[in-house]
Coordinates of C-alpha atoms in Angstrom, one line a residue:
M1 CA 9.6 95.6 -20.1
G2 CA 9.7 92.4 -21.6
T3 CA 13.5 92.0 -20.7
L4 CA 13.4 89.7 -17.6
A5 CA 12.1 86.1 -19.3
R6 CA 10.3 83.5 -17.2
R7 CA 9.5 80.0 -16.5
P8 CA 6.9 77.9 -15.6
L9 CA 9.4 76.7 -13.0
L10 CA 10.0 80.3 -11.1
A11 CA 7.1 80.5 -9.7
L12 CA 7.9 77.4 -7.2
L13 CA 11.9 78.9 -7.0
V14 CA 10.4 81.9 -5.7
L15 CA 8.1 80.6 -3.4
A16 CA 10.7 77.6 -2.6
A17 CA 12.5 81.0 -1.7
L18 CA 10.5 83.1 0.2
V19 CA 9.5 80.6 2.7
T20 CA 13.2 79.6 3.9
P21 CA 13.5 79.9 7.8
V22 CA 15.6 83.5 7.7
T23 CA 17.4 83.1 11.4
P24 CA 16.1 86.8 12.5
V25 CA 18.4 89.7 13.7
A26 CA 19.6 89.0 17.1
A27 CA 18.2 91.0 20.2
Q28 CA 21.3 93.6 21.2
A29 CA 23.9 92.6 23.9
G30 CA 25.6 94.5 26.8
P31 CA 26.9 97.8 25.8
P32 CA 26.3 99.3 22.1
P33 CA 29.7 98.5 20.3
F34 CA 31.2 101.6 19.9
E35 CA 32.7 104.6 21.3
V36 CA 31.6 108.1 20.6
R37 CA 34.2 111.2 21.8
D38 CA 33.5 115.2 20.6
G39 CA 30.7 113.9 19.0
V40 CA 31.8 111.1 16.6
T41 CA 32.6 107.5 16.5
Q42 CA 36.1 106.6 17.3
P43 CA 38.4 104.3 15.7
I44 CA 38.5 101.4 18.1
F45 CA 38.0 98.2 16.3
D46 CA 41.2 96.4 15.1
F47 CA 41.2 97.0 10.2
A48 CA 43.3 94.2 9.8
A49 CA 41.3 91.2 12.6
A50 CA 38.3 92.6 10.6
I51 CA 36.3 89.9 9.0
R52 CA 35.9 89.6 5.8
E53 CA 33.0 87.2 3.6
T54 CA 31.0 86.9 0.8
T55 CA 26.4 86.0 1.0
W56 CA 24.9 85.6 -2.1
V57 CA 21.2 86.8 -1.4
D58 CA 18.3 85.4 -2.8
T59 CA 16.2 88.1 -5.6
G60 CA 13.5 86.1 -6.5
M61 CA 14.2 87.6 -10.2
D62 CA 15.6 84.9 -13.6
G63 CA 16.9 87.8 -15.2
D64 CA 19.3 85.5 -17.3
A65 CA 16.3 82.8 -17.8
D66 CA 18.1 79.6 -16.7
G67 CA 15.3 78.2 -14.2
R68 CA 16.9 79.2 -10.9
P69 CA 16.3 82.6 -9.3
D70 CA 19.2 84.9 -8.8
R71 CA 22.1 85.2 -6.2
V72 CA 23.3 89.2 -6.0
A73 CA 27.4 88.3 -4.2
V74 CA 27.6 91.0 -1.1
D75 CA 31.1 91.0 -0.3
V76 CA 31.3 92.3 3.6
V77 CA 33.3 93.7 5.8
R78 CA 32.6 93.9 9.5
P79 CA 34.6 94.3 13.2
A80 CA 35.5 91.4 14.3
E81 CA 35.3 92.1 18.5
P82 CA 31.4 92.7 18.2
A83 CA 30.9 89.6 16.7
R84 CA 32.4 87.8 19.1
R85 CA 30.7 90.1 21.8
G86 CA 27.3 88.7 19.6
Q87 CA 27.0 93.2 19.3
R88 CA 25.7 94.2 16.7
V89 CA 26.1 96.7 14.3
P90 CA 25.3 99.3 11.3
V91 CA 25.9 98.8 7.8
I92 CA 27.4 101.1 4.8
M93 CA 26.6 99.6 1.3
D94 CA 27.5 100.8 -1.8
A95 CA 25.8 98.4 -4.6
S96 CA 27.6 98.8 -8.1
P97 CA 27.5 97.2 -10.9
Y98 CA 31.3 99.2 -11.9
Y99 CA 32.7 96.7 -9.1
S100 CA 35.1 94.5 -12.1
C101 CA 34.4 96.3 -14.9
C102 CA 35.6 99.6 -14.6
G103 CA 36.5 100.6 -11.3
R104 CA 35.4 103.2 -8.4
G105 CA 37.2 106.3 -7.6
N106 CA 39.3 107.9 -8.4
E107 CA 42.0 105.7 -9.1
N108 CA 39.8 102.8 -10.7
Q109 CA 39.6 100.6 -7.6
V110 CA 38.4 97.3 -8.7
K111 CA 37.5 94.5 -6.1
T112 CA 40.3 92.1 -5.7
Y113 CA 39.9 88.7 -3.9
D114 CA 42.1 86.0 -2.9
A115 CA 43.0 82.5 -3.9
A116 CA 40.0 80.9 -2.5
G117 CA 37.7 83.5 -3.9
R118 CA 37.9 85.5 -0.5
P119 CA 37.3 89.3 -0.5
V120 CA 41.0 91.4 0.0
G121 CA 40.6 94.5 -2.1
F122 CA 37.5 97.0 -1.1
P123 CA 37.6 100.2 -3.3
L124 CA 37.3 103.7 -2.0
F125 CA 38.1 104.6 1.7
Y126 CA 34.7 103.8 3.3
D127 CA 36.2 100.0 4.8
N128 CA 38.8 101.4 5.8
Y129 CA 37.2 104.4 7.7
F130 CA 34.8 103.4 8.9
V131 CA 35.1 99.7 10.3
P132 CA 37.2 100.2 13.0
R133 CA 34.6 102.5 14.1
G134 CA 32.1 99.6 15.0
Y135 CA 30.8 99.7 10.9
A136 CA 30.1 96.7 8.8
V137 CA 30.4 97.9 5.0
A138 CA 28.6 95.5 2.3
L139 CA 29.7 96.0 -1.6
V140 CA 27.4 94.8 -3.7
D141 CA 27.6 93.7 -7.4
L142 CA 24.4 94.6 -9.3
A143 CA 22.4 91.6 -10.9
G144 CA 24.8 91.0 -13.6
T145 CA 27.8 92.1 -12.8
N146 CA 30.8 90.3 -11.6
R147 CA 29.6 87.8 -9.1
S148 CA 26.8 88.0 -9.3
Q149 CA 23.9 86.1 -11.7
G150 CA 20.9 87.4 -13.3
C151 CA 21.0 90.3 -16.0
V152 CA 21.3 94.5 -16.0
D153 CA 18.4 95.9 -16.3
V154 CA 19.7 99.7 -16.5
G155 CA 18.1 101.5 -13.6
G156 CA 14.9 98.8 -13.9
P157 CA 12.9 97.0 -11.9
S158 CA 15.6 94.3 -11.7
D159 CA 18.6 96.2 -10.8
V160 CA 16.6 97.8 -7.8
A161 CA 15.1 94.4 -6.8
S162 CA 18.7 93.1 -6.5
A163 CA 19.9 96.2 -4.0
R164 CA 16.3 95.7 -2.0
A165 CA 17.0 92.2 -1.6
V166 CA 20.6 92.8 0.0
V167 CA 18.5 95.1 2.5
D168 CA 15.8 93.3 3.0
W169 CA 18.8 90.1 3.6
L170 CA 20.5 92.7 6.5
S171 CA 17.0 93.2 8.2
G172 CA 16.5 89.6 9.0
R173 CA 13.8 89.6 6.3
R174 CA 15.1 86.8 3.2
P175 CA 17.7 84.3 3.2
G176 CA 21.9 84.7 2.0
Y177 CA 23.8 81.1 1.1
D178 CA 27.4 80.9 1.2
A179 CA 28.0 80.6 -1.8
P180 CA 26.5 81.1 -5.1
T181 CA 24.0 78.5 -5.8
G182 CA 23.1 75.5 -3.2
G183 CA 25.0 75.9 0.3
R184 CA 23.9 76.6 3.6
T185 CA 22.2 79.5 5.1
S186 CA 23.8 82.9 5.8
S187 CA 22.2 84.9 8.2
A188 CA 22.9 88.2 8.7
T189 CA 22.8 88.1 12.9
W190 CA 25.4 90.7 13.3
S191 CA 23.0 93.8 11.7
T192 CA 21.2 96.1 13.1
G193 CA 19.3 96.1 10.2
A194 CA 19.7 99.4 10.1
V195 CA 21.5 100.4 6.5
G196 CA 22.7 103.6 5.1
M197 CA 23.3 103.5 1.5
I198 CA 25.9 105.4 -0.9
G199 CA 27.4 105.5 -4.3
K200 CA 28.4 107.9 -7.7
S201 CA 26.8 107.9 -10.4
Y202 CA 25.1 104.5 -11.3
D203 CA 25.7 103.2 -7.5
G204 CA 23.8 106.2 -6.3
S205 CA 20.8 106.3 -9.1
I206 CA 20.6 102.7 -7.4
A207 CA 20.4 104.1 -3.7
N208 CA 17.5 106.8 -4.8
G209 CA 16.2 104.1 -6.1
V210 CA 15.8 101.4 -3.4
A211 CA 14.9 104.1 -1.6
A212 CA 12.0 105.3 -3.5
T213 CA 10.2 101.9 -2.4
G214 CA 10.5 102.7 1.0
V215 CA 11.8 99.7 2.1
A216 CA 12.0 99.3 6.0
G217 CA 15.6 99.2 6.9
L218 CA 17.5 102.2 5.0
R219 CA 18.2 104.4 7.6
T220 CA 19.7 107.0 5.0
I221 CA 21.6 107.9 1.7
V222 CA 23.7 109.0 0.3
P223 CA 23.5 110.0 -3.7
I224 CA 26.6 111.8 -5.0
S225 CA 26.3 112.5 -8.7
A226 CA 22.9 110.3 -9.1
I227 CA 20.0 109.7 -11.4
G228 CA 16.2 110.8 -10.4
S229 CA 14.7 109.4 -13.2
W230 CA 17.1 107.6 -16.7
Y231 CA 15.1 109.4 -18.9
D232 CA 16.7 112.3 -17.6
Y233 CA 19.6 110.9 -18.0
F234 CA 19.0 109.7 -21.5
N235 CA 16.7 111.9 -23.0
G236 CA 15.8 115.6 -22.8
D237 CA 12.0 117.1 -23.3
G238 CA 11.9 114.6 -26.7
V239 CA 15.4 115.4 -27.8
S240 CA 18.1 111.6 -27.4
F241 CA 21.3 112.7 -26.6
G242 CA 22.3 109.4 -28.0
A243 CA 23.5 107.2 -25.8
D244 CA 22.0 103.7 -25.8
P245 CA 21.3 101.8 -22.8
V246 CA 22.0 98.7 -24.4
D247 CA 25.6 99.5 -24.4
L248 CA 25.8 100.6 -21.3
A249 CA 24.5 97.3 -19.9
R250 CA 26.8 95.1 -21.9
L251 CA 29.9 97.3 -21.3
V252 CA 28.9 97.0 -16.6
E253 CA 28.3 92.8 -18.0
E254 CA 31.9 92.7 -19.7
H255 CA 33.0 91.2 -22.7
G256 CA 30.2 92.6 -24.8
G257 CA 27.9 91.2 -22.5
R258 CA 26.9 88.0 -20.6
P259 CA 25.7 84.9 -23.4
A260 CA 22.4 84.9 -21.5
C261 CA 22.0 88.1 -21.1
A262 CA 21.2 88.0 -25.1
G263 CA 17.1 87.7 -25.0
A264 CA 17.6 91.0 -21.4
N265 CA 19.8 93.1 -23.2
S266 CA 17.7 92.8 -27.1
G267 CA 14.5 93.7 -25.0
L268 CA 16.6 97.3 -23.3
A269 CA 17.0 98.0 -27.3
T270 CA 13.5 97.3 -27.9
A271 CA 11.7 98.7 -25.0
A272 CA 13.9 102.0 -24.9
P273 CA 14.2 103.6 -28.9
E274 CA 16.2 106.8 -29.8
N275 CA 13.5 109.5 -30.1
G276 CA 12.5 110.7 -26.5
D277 CA 9.1 109.2 -26.5
Y278 CA 8.2 109.0 -22.3
T279 CA 8.0 105.6 -22.1
A280 CA 6.1 102.6 -19.9
F281 CA 10.1 101.7 -19.9
W282 CA 11.7 105.0 -18.7
A283 CA 8.3 105.3 -16.3
D284 CA 9.7 102.1 -14.8
R285 CA 13.5 103.9 -13.9
D286 CA 11.7 107.5 -12.5
Y287 CA 12.1 107.4 -9.0
L288 CA 10.5 110.9 -8.8
R289 CA 7.3 108.2 -9.1
G290 CA 8.5 107.0 -5.5
A291 CA 9.5 110.0 -3.8
A292 CA 6.4 109.3 -1.0
N293 CA 7.5 106.4 -0.3
V294 CA 11.2 107.1 0.9
R295 CA 11.6 106.7 4.1
A296 CA 15.4 107.3 4.4
S297 CA 17.0 110.8 5.1
V298 CA 18.9 111.6 1.9
F299 CA 22.5 113.5 1.4
A300 CA 22.6 114.7 -2.3
V301 CA 25.7 116.1 -3.8
H302 CA 26.3 116.8 -7.3
G303 CA 28.8 119.0 -9.3
L304 CA 27.1 121.3 -11.4
G305 CA 29.4 121.7 -14.3
D306 CA 28.4 117.2 -14.8
D307 CA 27.7 116.7 -18.4
N308 CA 27.1 113.3 -18.0
V309 CA 25.1 112.7 -14.9
K310 CA 23.1 116.9 -15.8
P311 CA 22.1 118.7 -12.7
I312 CA 18.2 118.3 -14.2
N313 CA 18.8 115.3 -12.4
V314 CA 19.3 116.0 -8.5
G315 CA 16.7 119.1 -9.0
R316 CA 14.1 117.6 -9.7
W317 CA 14.7 114.8 -6.6
W318 CA 16.2 117.2 -5.1
D319 CA 12.3 119.1 -5.5
A320 CA 10.0 115.9 -4.8
L321 CA 11.8 115.0 -1.6
A322 CA 11.1 118.1 -0.6
R323 CA 7.1 117.8 -1.6
A324 CA 7.2 114.8 0.2
G325 CA 9.0 116.3 3.9
V326 CA 11.9 114.0 3.5
P327 CA 15.2 115.2 5.6
R328 CA 17.6 115.4 3.1
R329 CA 21.1 117.9 2.6
L330 CA 23.1 119.1 -0.4
W331 CA 26.4 119.8 -1.7
L332 CA 26.7 121.7 -5.3
S333 CA 30.3 121.8 -6.7
Q334 CA 31.5 124.1 -9.6
T335 CA 33.0 120.1 -10.6
G336 CA 31.9 117.6 -13.3
H337 CA 31.1 114.3 -12.3
V338 CA 33.5 114.4 -9.6
D339 CA 33.1 112.4 -6.0
P340 CA 33.8 115.1 -3.2
F341 CA 36.4 112.9 -1.5
D342 CA 38.0 114.2 -4.7
Y343 CA 37.5 118.1 -4.7
R344 CA 36.8 118.9 -1.4
R345 CA 38.3 115.9 1.1
G346 CA 38.9 116.3 4.8
Q347 CA 35.4 118.4 5.3
W348 CA 33.5 115.9 3.7
V349 CA 35.0 112.8 4.7
A350 CA 34.2 114.7 8.8
T351 CA 30.5 115.6 7.1
L352 CA 30.0 112.0 6.3
H353 CA 31.0 110.7 9.7
R354 CA 28.5 112.3 11.2
W355 CA 26.0 112.5 8.8
F356 CA 26.4 108.4 9.2
D357 CA 27.2 108.4 12.9
H358 CA 23.3 110.5 13.4
W359 CA 21.0 108.3 11.1
L360 CA 22.8 104.9 11.8
L361 CA 23.8 105.3 15.2
G362 CA 21.6 107.7 16.4
V363 CA 25.2 109.6 17.7
A364 CA 23.6 113.6 18.5
N365 CA 25.9 115.1 17.2
G366 CA 23.3 118.3 15.6
V367 CA 24.4 117.3 12.1
E368 CA 20.1 117.6 11.4
R369 CA 19.8 121.0 12.1
E370 CA 22.9 122.4 10.2
P371 CA 22.4 124.1 6.7
Q372 CA 20.3 122.5 4.3
A373 CA 22.9 123.4 1.9
S374 CA 26.5 123.9 0.9
V375 CA 26.8 125.1 -2.5
E376 CA 31.0 126.2 -4.2
R377 CA 30.6 130.0 -5.3
R378 CA 34.4 130.0 -6.5
P379 CA 36.9 127.6 -6.7
D380 CA 37.0 125.9 -2.9
A381 CA 34.7 128.9 -1.6
W382 CA 31.5 128.0 0.1
V383 CA 28.7 129.3 1.2
D384 CA 26.2 127.8 3.5
E385 CA 22.3 128.3 2.9
P386 CA 19.6 128.0 5.8
V387 CA 17.7 126.0 3.1
W388 CA 17.6 125.3 -0.5
P389 CA 16.7 126.7 -3.1
P390 CA 16.7 130.1 -0.3
V391 CA 13.7 131.7 1.1
G392 CA 12.7 133.9 -1.1
T393 CA 13.1 132.5 -4.2
H394 CA 10.6 132.8 -7.2
A395 CA 10.2 132.3 -10.6
V396 CA 10.9 135.7 -12.4
T397 CA 9.4 135.8 -16.2
L398 CA 11.8 137.8 -19.0
H399 CA 10.7 138.0 -22.3
P400 CA 12.9 138.0 -25.4
E401 CA 13.1 141.6 -27.2
P402 CA 14.1 142.7 -30.7
G403 CA 17.6 144.6 -30.4
A404 CA 18.5 147.3 -33.3
T405 CA 20.8 144.0 -35.3
P406 CA 19.0 140.9 -35.9
G407 CA 19.9 137.9 -34.1
L408 CA 21.0 140.1 -31.1
G409 CA 18.1 140.8 -29.3
V410 CA 17.3 141.9 -25.8
L411 CA 16.5 140.1 -22.5
G412 CA 13.8 142.2 -20.8
T413 CA 10.6 142.3 -18.7
A414 CA 7.9 143.3 -21.2
P415 CA 6.4 141.2 -23.9
A416 CA 7.9 141.3 -27.1
A417 CA 5.3 143.3 -29.8
P418 CA 2.8 141.2 -31.4
G419 CA 4.8 139.6 -35.0
T420 CA 7.9 140.4 -33.8
T421 CA 10.7 137.3 -34.8
E422 CA 13.5 136.0 -35.5
A423 CA 15.1 133.8 -36.8
F424 CA 18.0 130.7 -37.2
T425 CA 19.0 128.0 -39.1
D426 CA 19.9 124.5 -37.4
A427 CA 24.1 124.2 -37.6
A428 CA 24.5 120.5 -36.5
G429 CA 27.8 120.4 -36.1
Q430 CA 27.9 123.7 -34.0
D431 CA 26.8 123.7 -29.7
A432 CA 26.5 125.2 -26.8
R433 CA 29.8 126.9 -26.3
A434 CA 30.4 127.7 -29.6
W435 CA 26.8 129.4 -30.0
A436 CA 28.4 131.1 -26.8
A437 CA 31.9 132.7 -28.5
A438 CA 30.9 135.6 -29.5
P439 CA 28.0 137.6 -28.0
G440 CA 28.3 140.5 -30.4
K441 CA 28.0 139.2 -33.8
P442 CA 24.7 137.6 -35.2
S443 CA 25.5 134.3 -36.3
A444 CA 22.7 132.2 -39.2
A445 CA 23.1 129.5 -36.1
R446 CA 21.2 131.5 -32.8
V447 CA 19.4 133.9 -31.8
L448 CA 20.6 136.1 -28.5
F449 CA 19.1 138.1 -26.0
D450 CA 20.9 139.9 -23.6
T451 CA 19.9 141.8 -20.3
G452 CA 23.2 144.6 -20.3
P453 CA 24.8 144.9 -18.2
L454 CA 23.5 144.4 -14.9
A455 CA 23.4 147.2 -11.9
H456 CA 23.0 144.5 -8.9
D457 CA 24.2 140.6 -8.4
L458 CA 21.4 138.3 -9.5
R459 CA 21.3 134.6 -8.0
L460 CA 19.6 132.2 -10.0
A461 CA 19.2 129.0 -7.3
G462 CA 16.7 126.2 -9.0
T463 CA 15.4 124.5 -12.5
G464 CA 14.0 126.9 -14.4
S465 CA 12.4 126.5 -18.1
V466 CA 12.1 128.2 -20.8
T467 CA 8.6 128.8 -23.3
L468 CA 9.5 129.2 -27.1
T469 CA 6.3 129.9 -30.4
V470 CA 8.7 128.3 -33.1
T471 CA 7.9 127.7 -37.1
P472 CA 9.7 125.3 -37.7
A473 CA 10.6 124.8 -42.5
T474 CA 10.7 121.5 -42.0
P475 CA 8.8 118.4 -40.2
T476 CA 12.0 117.8 -37.5
A477 CA 12.3 120.5 -35.4
H478 CA 15.1 120.5 -32.2
L479 CA 15.9 123.2 -30.0
A480 CA 18.1 124.3 -27.4
A481 CA 18.7 127.0 -24.8
V482 CA 21.5 128.1 -22.8
L483 CA 22.0 131.1 -20.2
V484 CA 25.2 132.5 -19.9
D485 CA 26.7 134.6 -17.5
Y486 CA 29.4 137.2 -19.7
G487 CA 32.2 139.0 -16.7
P488 CA 35.4 138.3 -16.3
A489 CA 35.4 135.1 -13.2
T490 CA 37.8 132.2 -12.2
V491 CA 36.3 128.7 -12.1
R492 CA 36.9 125.1 -11.9
D493 CA 37.3 124.1 -15.4
D494 CA 35.1 121.8 -15.4
T495 CA 35.7 121.2 -19.2
A496 CA 39.3 120.5 -18.5
P497 CA 40.1 116.4 -18.1
G498 CA 39.3 116.0 -14.5
E499 CA 36.3 118.3 -15.2
G500 CA 38.0 120.4 -12.4
I501 CA 40.0 118.5 -10.1
R502 CA 43.9 117.0 -11.4
T503 CA 45.8 114.3 -9.5
L504 CA 48.4 114.7 -7.5
G505 CA 51.6 112.0 -7.1
T506 CA 50.8 112.5 -3.2
R507 CA 48.6 110.8 -1.1
S508 CA 46.9 111.6 1.8
C509 CA 45.3 108.3 4.6
W510 CA 42.2 108.1 5.8
G511 CA 41.5 104.7 7.8
A512 CA 43.2 101.8 8.7
S513 CA 45.2 100.2 6.2
R514 CA 46.1 95.5 6.0
P515 CA 47.4 94.3 2.8
G516 CA 45.6 94.3 0.0
D517 CA 43.9 97.1 0.7
S518 CA 45.1 100.9 1.5
A519 CA 43.7 103.9 3.0
C520 CA 45.5 105.7 1.4
Y521 CA 44.5 107.5 -2.4
L522 CA 46.4 110.2 -4.3
D523 CA 45.2 113.9 -3.3
T524 CA 43.7 115.9 -5.6
A525 CA 43.6 120.0 -6.5
A526 CA 41.2 122.1 -8.4
V527 CA 41.8 123.3 -11.7
T528 CA 40.7 126.5 -12.2
A529 CA 40.5 128.6 -15.7
D530 CA 40.1 132.4 -15.8
V531 CA 37.0 133.1 -18.2
D532 CA 34.8 135.6 -19.6
R533 CA 31.7 134.0 -20.1
Q534 CA 30.0 130.9 -18.5
V535 CA 27.3 128.6 -19.6
F536 CA 25.8 127.7 -16.1
A537 CA 22.2 125.9 -17.5
R538 CA 20.9 124.4 -20.7
G539 CA 17.3 122.8 -21.7
W540 CA 17.4 120.7 -24.5
A541 CA 13.6 120.3 -26.7
D542 CA 12.0 118.5 -29.6
L543 CA 9.4 120.2 -31.2
G544 CA 7.2 117.4 -32.1
H545 CA 7.1 116.5 -28.4
H546 CA 5.2 119.7 -27.8
D547 CA 2.4 118.2 -26.8
S548 CA 3.0 115.5 -24.7
P549 CA 7.0 113.9 -24.3
A550 CA 5.0 110.0 -24.6
R551 CA 4.8 110.4 -27.7
G552 CA 6.4 112.3 -30.9
E553 CA 4.3 113.8 -34.0
P554 CA 5.9 115.4 -37.5
L555 CA 5.1 119.0 -37.7
T556 CA 4.1 120.9 -40.4
P557 CA 6.1 122.9 -42.2
G558 CA 4.9 126.5 -41.8
R559 CA 2.4 125.9 -38.9
A560 CA 3.7 127.8 -35.1
Y561 CA 4.0 125.6 -32.5
P562 CA 4.3 126.5 -28.7
M563 CA 6.8 124.2 -26.7
T564 CA 7.8 124.3 -22.6
F565 CA 11.0 122.7 -22.1
R566 CA 13.0 122.9 -18.9
L567 CA 16.4 123.7 -17.9
S568 CA 19.2 122.8 -16.2
T569 CA 19.3 122.7 -12.3
T570 CA 21.9 125.6 -10.9
D571 CA 22.4 127.7 -8.3
H572 CA 24.7 130.7 -9.7
V573 CA 25.6 134.6 -9.1
V574 CA 25.9 136.3 -12.3
P575 CA 27.6 139.3 -10.4
A576 CA 26.9 143.7 -11.0
G577 CA 28.5 144.7 -14.2
H578 CA 28.0 141.4 -15.8
H579 CA 25.2 140.0 -18.8
L580 CA 22.9 137.4 -18.2
V581 CA 22.2 136.2 -22.1
L582 CA 20.1 134.1 -23.5
I583 CA 20.5 132.1 -26.7
V584 CA 18.1 130.4 -28.2
G585 CA 19.6 127.0 -31.1
G586 CA 19.1 123.7 -32.5
T587 CA 20.5 121.1 -31.9
D588 CA 23.6 121.3 -29.6
S589 CA 26.1 119.5 -31.0
G590 CA 27.4 116.6 -29.0
T591 CA 24.6 116.6 -26.7
T592 CA 21.4 116.2 -28.8
V593 CA 21.0 114.6 -31.4
P594 CA 20.1 116.3 -34.7
P595 CA 16.8 115.6 -36.7
S596 CA 16.6 114.2 -39.2
R597 CA 16.1 116.6 -41.7
P598 CA 16.9 120.1 -39.7
G599 CA 15.8 123.4 -40.7
R600 CA 15.0 127.0 -40.8
L601 CA 12.8 127.5 -37.3
R602 CA 11.3 130.9 -37.1
L603 CA 11.1 132.0 -33.2
D604 CA 8.4 134.1 -32.1
L605 CA 9.3 136.4 -29.6
A606 CA 6.0 137.5 -28.4
G607 CA 5.3 133.9 -27.6
S608 CA 8.5 133.4 -25.5
L609 CA 9.7 133.9 -22.1
V610 CA 11.4 131.9 -19.8
R611 CA 11.1 131.1 -16.5
L612 CA 14.1 131.7 -14.0
P613 CA 14.6 130.8 -10.3
V614 CA 15.7 134.1 -8.9
V615 CA 16.9 135.4 -5.1
V616 CA 17.2 138.6 -5.4
G617 CA 14.6 139.7 -8.9
P618 CA 15.5 142.1 -11.4
R619 CA 14.6 145.4 -10.4
P620 CA 12.3 147.8 -12.4
G621 CA 13.7 150.1 -15.0
G622 CA 13.7 150.5 -19.1
R623 CA 13.7 146.8 -21.2
G624 CA 16.9 145.2 -20.2
L625 CA 17.6 144.9 -16.1
S626 CA 18.7 147.5 -15.0

């Protein structure tokens, strides 16, 4: 992709790194170093006495083009007692770019070190809770961040390889060192080689990417609010969300970017133009392509109100894993971009504990036979599902039809008559919530199609799509499709500052503490709102990409173009008596960038439809849904 410079010396250095003797993982001595009671491991080890150390792992890459292979820093905390007995422990690993620039968790914790550079403060509760139970916790600085060498490539081959290299080190396949340059070889002879990766957002995305390489030793991953394809993070179907990979790289490199990474960042800018094209750059960051390689089990967690890492990411990743037959579990909340520790804390810690015990230690606790999915139906009210999407979910096609008032149509089961159209003008300053605000009033900026009141609950679970046939008046056109549930409800307010939670003044403790590394965290509570409508699925497209996501083309004004694009993944029940509404507009302000020449768009109703993943399908009866 042109971002990682290479020099002739590198080949020799990489070869030297690959042939450096690696101490094999030692054989387990004596009984296992953990105690199980009531199906879970017990906190029998002294957290205050735990070993804290840093190892630098050779990645074999030279992202900063200094002629030396980059080393990434791995801060480890592990129980001392098994080490003294020659016993090995499994590893919980979080590879992140955020350990110094931005912090982790609701309290934005960063790593801290003593005067000698030894790790003291480990963000989040994983070390406090799991180290006393016989696990090591390894927090990895991705290449180009904090104490690691190299450069960030925003979810690309360097990011993934730098985390995979640590899995290899933990499994005895790659050397580590006790210094960032030179130093003595450091082998993870204390590790069983069984690794579980966890993390939210960027961190969880890297866990997905490493799993997609099929690396041996990675037994499970727990991606939280994570990316499955970085194209879907930065783009819709051919339309850009306006974020810049270079800005993200410079943020996590700190202080506006490392000088040595200027060339790498320039390469990112060249390879990822803001035009919505699906290029080789995005293919390198599309972990779905490696889903068939995944050997690890997957426990995915996502907020259905997440406007940062949009739910299409978990939906497409889940579907790809299902096709590959990967053991998996899913939690879907009503929150936005929020960690489950902050909206379902007690249940989360208990479930994660049993999950790691089973997949990393082989504890027969039955967690793998529990319901596959848990969905938050109302604030703090969860429903378990044996499988997800539920058995019986099928694609149902609904059609937009004209209504008595132009711009206010019907969403029904019968196609519209040929030649029936509606029109609107792309008003780039409006967004989906503005379009939904007055469903009984026509608007020049959108068209709306209403089922009328439903006679039965209608549940959608999965990823839908919309097909629109549109005639533009200008050479460029962007589209948005929105599903809205009209009717009274009490929901988590994912639009509030905490995206569905508020932080309280009290603390609860989850594990053991020691000076500089507390197990106590601020409590949270749900932020709710009484609403009369919910925007629960959206999709975006550039009409110029109607033929291919790889390359957009100028449009011919006056010519009709059909285009199919995706709606966001959802699990939502539209209750009986509520209305299901499809809204079609242009630029969804605040989410998509406007086209260079927005204009008037005419929608051919006969050539348009929406396909929805329905659990309880529409019932026969007239123009709308009975």
